[in-house]
Structures are given as structure tokens and as C-alpha cells.
Coordinates of C-alpha atoms and ligand atoms in Angstrom, one line a residue:
X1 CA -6.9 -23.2 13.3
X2 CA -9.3 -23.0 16.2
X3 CA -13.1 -24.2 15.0
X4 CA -14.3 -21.4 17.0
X5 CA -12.1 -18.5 15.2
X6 CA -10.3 -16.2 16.9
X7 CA -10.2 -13.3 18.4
X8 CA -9.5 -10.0 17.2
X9 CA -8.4 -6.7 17.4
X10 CA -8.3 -3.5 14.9
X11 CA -5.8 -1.0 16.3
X12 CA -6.4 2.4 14.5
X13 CA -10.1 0.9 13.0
X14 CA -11.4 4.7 12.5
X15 CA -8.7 5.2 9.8
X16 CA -8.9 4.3 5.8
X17 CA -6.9 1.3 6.6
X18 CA -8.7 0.5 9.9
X19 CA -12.3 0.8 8.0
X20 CA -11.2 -1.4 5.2
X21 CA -9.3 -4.1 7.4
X22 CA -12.7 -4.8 9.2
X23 CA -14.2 -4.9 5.5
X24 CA -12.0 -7.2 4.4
X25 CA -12.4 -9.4 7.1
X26 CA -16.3 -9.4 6.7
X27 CA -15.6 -9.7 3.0
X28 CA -13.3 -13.0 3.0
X29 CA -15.0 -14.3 5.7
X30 CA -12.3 -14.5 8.0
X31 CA -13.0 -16.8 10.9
X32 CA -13.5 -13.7 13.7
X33 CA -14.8 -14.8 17.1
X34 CA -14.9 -11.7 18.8
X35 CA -13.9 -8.4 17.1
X36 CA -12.1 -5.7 19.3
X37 CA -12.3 -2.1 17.6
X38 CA -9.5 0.4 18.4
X39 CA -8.7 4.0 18.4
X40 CA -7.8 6.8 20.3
X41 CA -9.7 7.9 23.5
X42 CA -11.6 10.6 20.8
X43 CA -13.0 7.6 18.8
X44 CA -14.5 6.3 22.0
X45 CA -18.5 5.5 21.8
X46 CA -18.7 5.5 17.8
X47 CA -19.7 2.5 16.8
X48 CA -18.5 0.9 13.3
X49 CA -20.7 -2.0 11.8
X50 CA -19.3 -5.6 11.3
X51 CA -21.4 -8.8 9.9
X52 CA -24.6 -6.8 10.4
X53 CA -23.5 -5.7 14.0
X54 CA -22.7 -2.4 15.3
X55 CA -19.7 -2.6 17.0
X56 CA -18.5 0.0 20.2
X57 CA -15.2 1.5 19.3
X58 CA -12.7 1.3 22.4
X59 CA -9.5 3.5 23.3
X60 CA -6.4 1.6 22.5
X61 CA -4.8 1.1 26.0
X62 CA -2.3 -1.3 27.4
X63 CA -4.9 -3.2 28.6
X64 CA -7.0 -3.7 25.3
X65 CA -5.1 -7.4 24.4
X66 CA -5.9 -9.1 27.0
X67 CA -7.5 -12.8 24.8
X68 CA -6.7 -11.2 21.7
X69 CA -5.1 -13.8 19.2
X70 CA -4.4 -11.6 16.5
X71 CA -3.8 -7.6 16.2
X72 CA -4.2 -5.5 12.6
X73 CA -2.2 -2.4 13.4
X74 CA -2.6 0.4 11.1
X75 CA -2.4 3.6 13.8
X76 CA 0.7 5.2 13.0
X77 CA 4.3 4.1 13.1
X78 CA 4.6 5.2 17.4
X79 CA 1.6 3.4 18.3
X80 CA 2.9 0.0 16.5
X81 CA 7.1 1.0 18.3
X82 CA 4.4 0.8 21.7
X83 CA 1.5 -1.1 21.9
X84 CA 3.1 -3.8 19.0
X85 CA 5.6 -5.4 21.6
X86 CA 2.9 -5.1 24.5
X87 CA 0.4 -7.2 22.4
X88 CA 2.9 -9.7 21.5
X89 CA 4.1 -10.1 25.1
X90 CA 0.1 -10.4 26.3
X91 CA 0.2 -13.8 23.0
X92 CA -1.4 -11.6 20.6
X93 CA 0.2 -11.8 16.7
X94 CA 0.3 -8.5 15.5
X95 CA 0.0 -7.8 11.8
X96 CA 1.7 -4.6 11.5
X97 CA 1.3 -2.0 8.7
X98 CA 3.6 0.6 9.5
X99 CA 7.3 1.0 8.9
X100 CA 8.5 0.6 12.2
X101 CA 9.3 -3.2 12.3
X102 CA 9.8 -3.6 8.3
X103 CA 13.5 -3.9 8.9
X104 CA 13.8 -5.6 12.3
X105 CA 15.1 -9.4 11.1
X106 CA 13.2 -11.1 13.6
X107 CA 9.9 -9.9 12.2
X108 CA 9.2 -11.6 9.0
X109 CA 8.2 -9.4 6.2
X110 CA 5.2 -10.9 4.3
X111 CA 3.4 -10.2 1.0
X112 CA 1.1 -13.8 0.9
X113 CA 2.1 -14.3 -2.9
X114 CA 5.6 -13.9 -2.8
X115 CA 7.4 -15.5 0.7
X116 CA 4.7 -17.0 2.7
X117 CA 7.1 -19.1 4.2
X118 CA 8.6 -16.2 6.1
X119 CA 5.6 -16.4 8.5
X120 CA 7.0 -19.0 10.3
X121 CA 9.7 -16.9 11.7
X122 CA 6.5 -15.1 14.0
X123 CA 7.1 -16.5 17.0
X124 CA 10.3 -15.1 17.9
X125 CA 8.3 -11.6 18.8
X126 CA 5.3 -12.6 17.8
X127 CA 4.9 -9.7 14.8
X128 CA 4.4 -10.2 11.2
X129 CA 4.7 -6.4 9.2
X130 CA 3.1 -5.8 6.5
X131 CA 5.4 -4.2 3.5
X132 CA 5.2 -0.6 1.8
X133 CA 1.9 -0.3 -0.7
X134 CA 4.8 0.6 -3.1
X135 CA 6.1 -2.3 -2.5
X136 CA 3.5 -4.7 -2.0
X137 CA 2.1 -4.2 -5.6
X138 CA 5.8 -4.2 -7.2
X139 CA 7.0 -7.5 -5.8
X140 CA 3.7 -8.9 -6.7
X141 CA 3.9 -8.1 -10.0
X142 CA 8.1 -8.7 -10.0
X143 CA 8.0 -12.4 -8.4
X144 CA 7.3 -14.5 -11.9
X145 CA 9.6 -12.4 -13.9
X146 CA 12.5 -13.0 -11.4
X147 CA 11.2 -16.8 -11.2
X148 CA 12.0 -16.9 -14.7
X149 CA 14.7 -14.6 -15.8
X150 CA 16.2 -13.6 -12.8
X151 CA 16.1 -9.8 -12.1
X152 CA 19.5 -7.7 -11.6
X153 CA 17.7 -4.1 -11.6
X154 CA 14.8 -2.5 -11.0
X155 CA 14.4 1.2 -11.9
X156 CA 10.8 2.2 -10.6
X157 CA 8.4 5.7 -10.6
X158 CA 5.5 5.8 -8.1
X159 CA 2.3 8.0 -9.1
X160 CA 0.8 7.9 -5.2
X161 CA -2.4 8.9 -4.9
X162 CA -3.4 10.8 -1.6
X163 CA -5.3 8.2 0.7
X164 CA -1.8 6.5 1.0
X165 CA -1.4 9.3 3.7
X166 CA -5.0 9.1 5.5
X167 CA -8.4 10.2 5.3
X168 CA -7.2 14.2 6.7
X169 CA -5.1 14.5 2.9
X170 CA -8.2 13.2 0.9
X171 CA -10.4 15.5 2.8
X172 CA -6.6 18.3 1.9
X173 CA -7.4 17.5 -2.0
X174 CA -10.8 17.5 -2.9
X175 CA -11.0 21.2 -0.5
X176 CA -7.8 22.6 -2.4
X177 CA -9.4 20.9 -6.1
X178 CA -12.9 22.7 -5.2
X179 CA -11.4 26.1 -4.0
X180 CA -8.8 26.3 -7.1
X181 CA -11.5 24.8 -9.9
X182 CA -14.3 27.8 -8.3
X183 CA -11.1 29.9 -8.2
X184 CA -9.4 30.0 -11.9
X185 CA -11.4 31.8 -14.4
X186 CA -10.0 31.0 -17.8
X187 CA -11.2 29.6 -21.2
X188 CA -9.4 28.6 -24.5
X189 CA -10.0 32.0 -25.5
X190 CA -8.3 33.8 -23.1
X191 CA -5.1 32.5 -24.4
X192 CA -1.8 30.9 -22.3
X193 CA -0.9 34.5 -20.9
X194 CA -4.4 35.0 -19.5
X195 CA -4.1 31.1 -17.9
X196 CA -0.9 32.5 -16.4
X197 CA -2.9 35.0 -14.9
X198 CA -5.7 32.9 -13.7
X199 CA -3.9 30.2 -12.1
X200 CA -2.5 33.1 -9.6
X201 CA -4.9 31.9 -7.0
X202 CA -2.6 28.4 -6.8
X203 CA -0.2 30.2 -5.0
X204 CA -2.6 30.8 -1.6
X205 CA -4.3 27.6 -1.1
X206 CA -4.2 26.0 2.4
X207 CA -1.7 23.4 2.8
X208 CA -1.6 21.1 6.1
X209 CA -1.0 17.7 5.3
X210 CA 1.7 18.0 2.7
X211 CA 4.6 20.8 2.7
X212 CA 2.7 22.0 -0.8
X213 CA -0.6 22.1 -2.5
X214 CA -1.2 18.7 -3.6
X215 CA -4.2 19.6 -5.7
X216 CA -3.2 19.7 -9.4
X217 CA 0.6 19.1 -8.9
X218 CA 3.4 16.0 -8.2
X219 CA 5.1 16.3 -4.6
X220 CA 8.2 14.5 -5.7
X221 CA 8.2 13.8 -1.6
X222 CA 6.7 10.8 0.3
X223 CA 8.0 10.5 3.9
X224 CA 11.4 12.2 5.6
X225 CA 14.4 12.8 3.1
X226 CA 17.5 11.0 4.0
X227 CA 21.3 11.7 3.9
X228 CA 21.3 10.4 0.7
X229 CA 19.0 12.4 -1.2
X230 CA 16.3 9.4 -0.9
X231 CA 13.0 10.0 0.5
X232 CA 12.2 7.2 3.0
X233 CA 10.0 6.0 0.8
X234 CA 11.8 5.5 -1.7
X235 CA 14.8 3.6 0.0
X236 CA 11.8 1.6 1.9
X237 CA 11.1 0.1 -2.4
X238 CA 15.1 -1.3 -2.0
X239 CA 14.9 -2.1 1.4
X240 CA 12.3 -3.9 1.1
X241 CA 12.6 -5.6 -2.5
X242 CA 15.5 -7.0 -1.0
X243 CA 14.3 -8.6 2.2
X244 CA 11.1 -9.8 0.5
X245 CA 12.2 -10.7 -3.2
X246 CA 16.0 -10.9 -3.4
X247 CA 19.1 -8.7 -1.8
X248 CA 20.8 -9.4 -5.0
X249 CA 18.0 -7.3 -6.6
X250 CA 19.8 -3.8 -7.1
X251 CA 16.6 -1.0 -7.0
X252 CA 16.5 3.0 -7.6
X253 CA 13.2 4.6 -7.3
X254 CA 11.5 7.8 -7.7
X255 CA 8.6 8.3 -5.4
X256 CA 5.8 10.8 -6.1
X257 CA 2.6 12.2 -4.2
X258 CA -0.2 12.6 -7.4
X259 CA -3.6 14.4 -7.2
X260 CA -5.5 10.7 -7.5
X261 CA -7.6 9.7 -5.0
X262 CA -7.3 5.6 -4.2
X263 CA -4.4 3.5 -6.2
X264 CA -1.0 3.9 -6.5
X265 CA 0.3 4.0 -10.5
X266 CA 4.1 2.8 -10.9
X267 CA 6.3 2.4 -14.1
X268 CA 8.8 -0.2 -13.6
X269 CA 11.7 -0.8 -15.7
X270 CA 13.4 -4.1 -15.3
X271 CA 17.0 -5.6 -16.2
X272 CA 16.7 -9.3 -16.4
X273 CA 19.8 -11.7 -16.8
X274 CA 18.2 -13.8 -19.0
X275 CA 16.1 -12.7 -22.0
X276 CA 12.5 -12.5 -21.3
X277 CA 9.6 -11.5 -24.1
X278 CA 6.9 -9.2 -23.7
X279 CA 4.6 -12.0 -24.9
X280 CA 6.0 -14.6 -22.4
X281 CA 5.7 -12.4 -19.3
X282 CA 2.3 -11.6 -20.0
X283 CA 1.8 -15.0 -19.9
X284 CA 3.5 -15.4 -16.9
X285 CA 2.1 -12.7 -15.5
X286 CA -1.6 -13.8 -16.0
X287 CA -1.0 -17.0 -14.5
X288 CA 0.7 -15.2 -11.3
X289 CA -2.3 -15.6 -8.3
X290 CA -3.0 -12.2 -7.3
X291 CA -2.4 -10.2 -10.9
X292 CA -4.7 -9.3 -13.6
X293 CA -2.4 -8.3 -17.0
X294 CA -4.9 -5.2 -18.5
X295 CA -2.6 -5.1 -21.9
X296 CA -4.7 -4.4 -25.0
X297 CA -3.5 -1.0 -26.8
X298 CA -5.8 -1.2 -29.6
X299 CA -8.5 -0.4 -27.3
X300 CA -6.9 1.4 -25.3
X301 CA -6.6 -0.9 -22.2
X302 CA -3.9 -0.8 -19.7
X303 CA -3.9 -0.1 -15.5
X304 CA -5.8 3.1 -14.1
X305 CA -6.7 3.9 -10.7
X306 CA -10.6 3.5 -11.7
X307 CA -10.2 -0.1 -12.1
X308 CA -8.1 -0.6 -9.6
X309 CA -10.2 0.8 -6.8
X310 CA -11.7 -1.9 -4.7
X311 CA -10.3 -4.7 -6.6
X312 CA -8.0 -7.4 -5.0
X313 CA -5.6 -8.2 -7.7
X314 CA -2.7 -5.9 -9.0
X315 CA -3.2 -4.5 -12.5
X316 CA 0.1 -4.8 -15.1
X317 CA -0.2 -3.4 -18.4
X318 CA 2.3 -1.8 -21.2
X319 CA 4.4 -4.4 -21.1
X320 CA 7.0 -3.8 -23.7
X321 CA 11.1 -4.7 -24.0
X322 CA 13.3 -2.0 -23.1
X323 CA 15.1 -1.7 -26.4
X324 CA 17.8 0.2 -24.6
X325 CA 19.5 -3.0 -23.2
X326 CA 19.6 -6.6 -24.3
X327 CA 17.5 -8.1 -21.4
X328 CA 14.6 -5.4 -20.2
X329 CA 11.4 -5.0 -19.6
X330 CA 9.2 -1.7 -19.3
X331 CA 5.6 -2.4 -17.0
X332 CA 2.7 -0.2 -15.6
X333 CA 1.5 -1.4 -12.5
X334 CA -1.6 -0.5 -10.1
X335 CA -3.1 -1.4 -7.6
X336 CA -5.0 -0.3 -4.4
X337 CA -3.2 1.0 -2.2
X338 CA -5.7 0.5 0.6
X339 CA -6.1 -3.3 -0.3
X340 CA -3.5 -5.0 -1.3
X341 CA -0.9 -2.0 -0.6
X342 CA -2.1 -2.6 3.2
X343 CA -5.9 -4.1 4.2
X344 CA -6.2 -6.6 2.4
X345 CA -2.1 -8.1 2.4
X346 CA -2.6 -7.8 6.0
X347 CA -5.8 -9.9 5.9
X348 CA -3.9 -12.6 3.7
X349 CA -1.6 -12.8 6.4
X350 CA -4.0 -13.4 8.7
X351 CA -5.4 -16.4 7.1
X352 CA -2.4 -18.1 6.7
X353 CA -1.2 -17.2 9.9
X354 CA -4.9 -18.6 11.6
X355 CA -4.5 -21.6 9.2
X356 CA -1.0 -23.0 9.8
X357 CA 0.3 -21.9 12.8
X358 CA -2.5 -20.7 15.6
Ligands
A2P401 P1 -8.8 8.3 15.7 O1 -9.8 8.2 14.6 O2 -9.5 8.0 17.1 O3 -7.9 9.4 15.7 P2 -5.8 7.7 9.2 O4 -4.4 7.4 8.9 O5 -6.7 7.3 8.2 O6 -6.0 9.2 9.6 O7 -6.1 6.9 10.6 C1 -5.3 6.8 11.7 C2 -5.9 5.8 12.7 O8 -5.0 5.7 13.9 C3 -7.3 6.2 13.3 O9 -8.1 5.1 13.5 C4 -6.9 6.9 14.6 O10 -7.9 6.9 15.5 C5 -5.8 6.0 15.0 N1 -5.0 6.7 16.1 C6 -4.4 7.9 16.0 N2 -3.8 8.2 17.2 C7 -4.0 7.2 18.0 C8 -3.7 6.9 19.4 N3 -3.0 7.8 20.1 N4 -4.2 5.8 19.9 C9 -4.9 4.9 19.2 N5 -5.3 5.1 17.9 C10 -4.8 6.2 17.3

């Protein structure tokens, strides 16, 4: 670790991500030097405050690494396939939170609590990318029941809320939630056939950001569909799990866009090989760094977004044994999606990175 700190650079620090990678690093102190803020050329002159300072907000150009020890990317998947290996060539370790490098096996995949370790394998082209929020929040929560029992399948449901996609579909949601609430006229009186009616105006909404209103509905659609039927997303959960957690990990997922502003839900079910209580993974669970177990029915706790939001740690809650199978698990986990799904992993990275190996 240099005394000094280090120096570095935001790439897409306008965005949700961006915003709260800057915050994060304020927030955890990270040991910043200099701080280089990047956009595109129509972010130039805005000015974004860090530590009390206001901060000028550069265009990203091939140019903009030149010193920079480490590089938070969160721009979009063709900025990272571009200016990723142009920073790494210039000595700058990128952090990467887009999907482009996920798969490449000489960039280490890294969430901080589960395979630290893989770090080390940087150097060969000097990125380190930061897993699917999806993902991210599942392994976390996965690693001390697969410590324990060791996990054969994984059968998962996501409940994505819109700022997984960027500050435009946010902005997409609360318009279409504001048009369609002043829009639909109905009350319990009216009965379901004059609902029926009423809800006609959900048909013309506006739609840019998502092939389909994403106010009050589930877009059963996150990323390109594949050959196989899979969204992107979804085969990104197995990929993922695999290179992260285990390959002998066997995962099937469902992933779902969800009116919800900040957190992503999931509902996990697992297949151990050895038989695990709900009693003891809670315990295990509690004790895991990065998790919070939310788990008391008779007053109605478990996960929701609301506590999630802004909080570092993962929430698991309704943990209960499949009683379909000898050796499962059923678990509710959220988290969010902006912190630990992407700012703040990235950030953990960074530490260790700054501690062990710059
Ligand atoms: P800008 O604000 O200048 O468009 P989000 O996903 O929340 O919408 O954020 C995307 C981030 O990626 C923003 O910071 C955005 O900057 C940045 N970005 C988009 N296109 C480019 C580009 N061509 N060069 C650099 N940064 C970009």
C-alpha cells in the first residue's frame, strides 16, 4: 500500500453506480490521492463533490489514465471492451462492473467475502470484474451453506428493482406510476368489471427503457434472450456461481424486472448434499461477514427493499427446509443492488487490492 494513497479514476461517475462508487469511497475512507471523475464529453464541466471538494467531471478519453493506479468502471459494457484494456496497458487496475470481462479466465472474478484470493490473478491483464448484482448477493449469502453442506443445486427467482438498469428507467417508473395512478379512476365500489375498465389507460403508457411498461407489472426479461430460452441474465447467475462459488454448483434461474426502486429481492431454493437445519444456517448465516439474517415471523420480520437500501450487508430471511427433498433449504435474500450488487463490492476490491498487492 502506498502511504500517500493512490490515484484514482471513476469511469461513468455521472451514473447510479458512478455517484455511489465515489460515495463509497468517501464513506470507507479509502486511501484516494487524487480522484479522476469520468463521463462522456456531455458530462464535461459538472462538477460532483468528494470529501468536501467539488470535483470537475472530465470526458473519458484514451488519454484520461495517464498515473491512475486504479479504475472503477461502471459506463456500459463497450466502454469497459475499450478503454478497460487501454487503462490496464497505461498500469492502471481496473475494477470493472459490467459483463464484458466476467467470463474471460484471466480476469479474476471477485466478490471480497467469498474468493478474495482470486485477486492475485490481476496482473496478467491488470482487470479485476466485478460479478452480476444477482450474483453478488446470492453467493454471499450461499458461501457458509456450501462451506458446510456442500451445495448440488441452486434453483433461484430474482425480484429486480429498476435502478439495476440506470438512473433513465427510474426516472421510466415513477413517470409511468404517476401518469397511470392520476390515470385509473376506480374505487371498491365500482366493482372488478369497472377496474377492468379503468385500468384501460395501461395499455398507452410510454415505454423507452424496457420493451413494456414496467410500472405496476413483472418483465420476466433482464438483458438479451439466448438460444436457449435464458435471458442473459439469467445464465450470467450459473455462469457466474460457478466461476466464483463452485462449477460443480448446478443453477437454474428465473430473472425478473419488478416495479421497486433500489434492492434486488431473490428466493433461493437450495439442494444440499449433506443435511443442513433451518436453525443451524441461521446461525451460520449470522456469523457470515457481510450478512444480516432478518428472520423473526412472529413479528413479521424478514428482507424488504426498505431495509436494504443503503445498507452494506445482504439481508436473509424465511429460512425454512424444503420438505420436498431430504436435504433443502428455502431463503429470501436482498440486498442493494447499487452497493453491494456493484459500488460497494467494487470498493471492497479496491481495498484489498490497494492493501496486498499495489
Ligand atoms: P454521462 O452522464 O455523461 O452520459 P447510468 O447507467 O446510471 O445511466 O450511467 C451511465 C454512466 O456511463 C454515466 O456516467 C454516463 O456518463 C457514462 N457514459 C455513457 N456513455 C459514455 C461514453 N461514451 N463515454 C464515457 N462515459 C459514458
Amino acid at each position: 500500500m502506498r502511504q500517500d494513497g493512490h490515484k484514482v479514476a471513476v469511469v461513468g461517475a455521472t451514473g447510479a453506480v458512478g455517484n455511489m462508487m465515489i460515495n463509497v469511497l468517501e464513506k470507507r475512507a479509502f486511501p484516494v490521492r487524487e480522484l479522476v471523475l469520468l463521463a462522456s464529453g456531455r458530462s464535461q464541466g459538472r462538477t460532483l463533490p468528494f470529501r468536501g471538494k467539488d470535483y470537475e467531471v472530465r470526458e473519458l478519453t484514451e488519454k484520461s489514465f495517464k498515473g491512475v493506479e486504479i479504475g472503477l468502471f461502471s459506463a456500459g459494457g463497450a466502454i469497459s471492451a475499450k478503454f478497460a484494456p487501454i487503462a490496464g496497458e497505461a498500469g492502471c487496475v481496473v475494477i470493472d462492473n459490467t459483463a464484458h470481462f466476467r467470463m474471460d479466465p484471466d480476469v479474476p472474478l471477485v466478490v471480497p467475502e467469498v474468493n478474495p484470493d482470486a485477486i492475485a490473478g490481476y496482473s496478467k491483464k491488470n482487470i479485476i470484474a466485478n460479478p452480476n448484482c444477482s450474483t453478488i448477493q446470492m453467493v454471499v449469502a450461499l458461501k457458509p451453506i456450501h462451506d458446510e453442506a456442500r451445495i448440488k443445486r441452486v434453483v433461484v427467482s430474482t425480484y429486480q428493482s429498476v435502478s439495476g438498469t440506470g438512473k433513465d428507467a427510474i426516472e421510466e417508473m415513477l413517470n409511468q406510476s404517476r401518469e397511470l395512478s392520476n390515470a385509473v379512476r376506480w374505487s371498491k365500489e365500482d366493482g372488478m368489471d369497472a377496474l377492468l375498465r379503468a385500468i384501460g389507460p395501461y395499455k398507452k403508457v410510454e415505454t423507452k427503457v424496457y420493451p413494456h411498461r414496467i410500472a405496476f407489472e413483472c418483465i420476466p426479461h433482464i438483458d438479451v434472450f439466448l438460444e436457449n430460452g435464458y435471458s442473459k441474465e439469467e445464465m450470467k447467475m450459473s455462469w457466474e456461481t460457478a466461476k466464483i462459488l463452485d462449477p460443480n454448483i448446478k443453477l437454474t434461474a428465473t430473472t425478473v424486472r419488478v416495479p421497486t426502486i433500489l434492492g434486488h429481492s431473490e428466493a433461493v431454493n437450495v439442494e444440499t448434499e449433506k443435511k443442513i437445519t433451518a436453525q443451524r444456517a441461521r446461525e451460520l448465516l449470522s456469523s457470515f461477514p457481510g450478512v444480516k439474517v432478518l428472520d423473526d415471523l412472529s413479528k413479521n420480520v424478514y428482507p424488504l427493499t426498505a431495509l436494504a437500501a443503503g445498507e452494506y450487508d445482504t439481508l436473509v430471511g424465511r429460512i425454512r427446509e424444503d420438505e420436498s427433498v431430504p436435504n433443502g433449504l428455502n431463503l429470501w435474500i436482498v440486498s442493494d443492488n447499487i452497493l453491494k450488487g456493484a459500488a460497494l463490492n467494487a470498493v471492497q476490491i479496491a481495498e484489498i487490492l490497494a492493501r496486498k498487492y499495489l
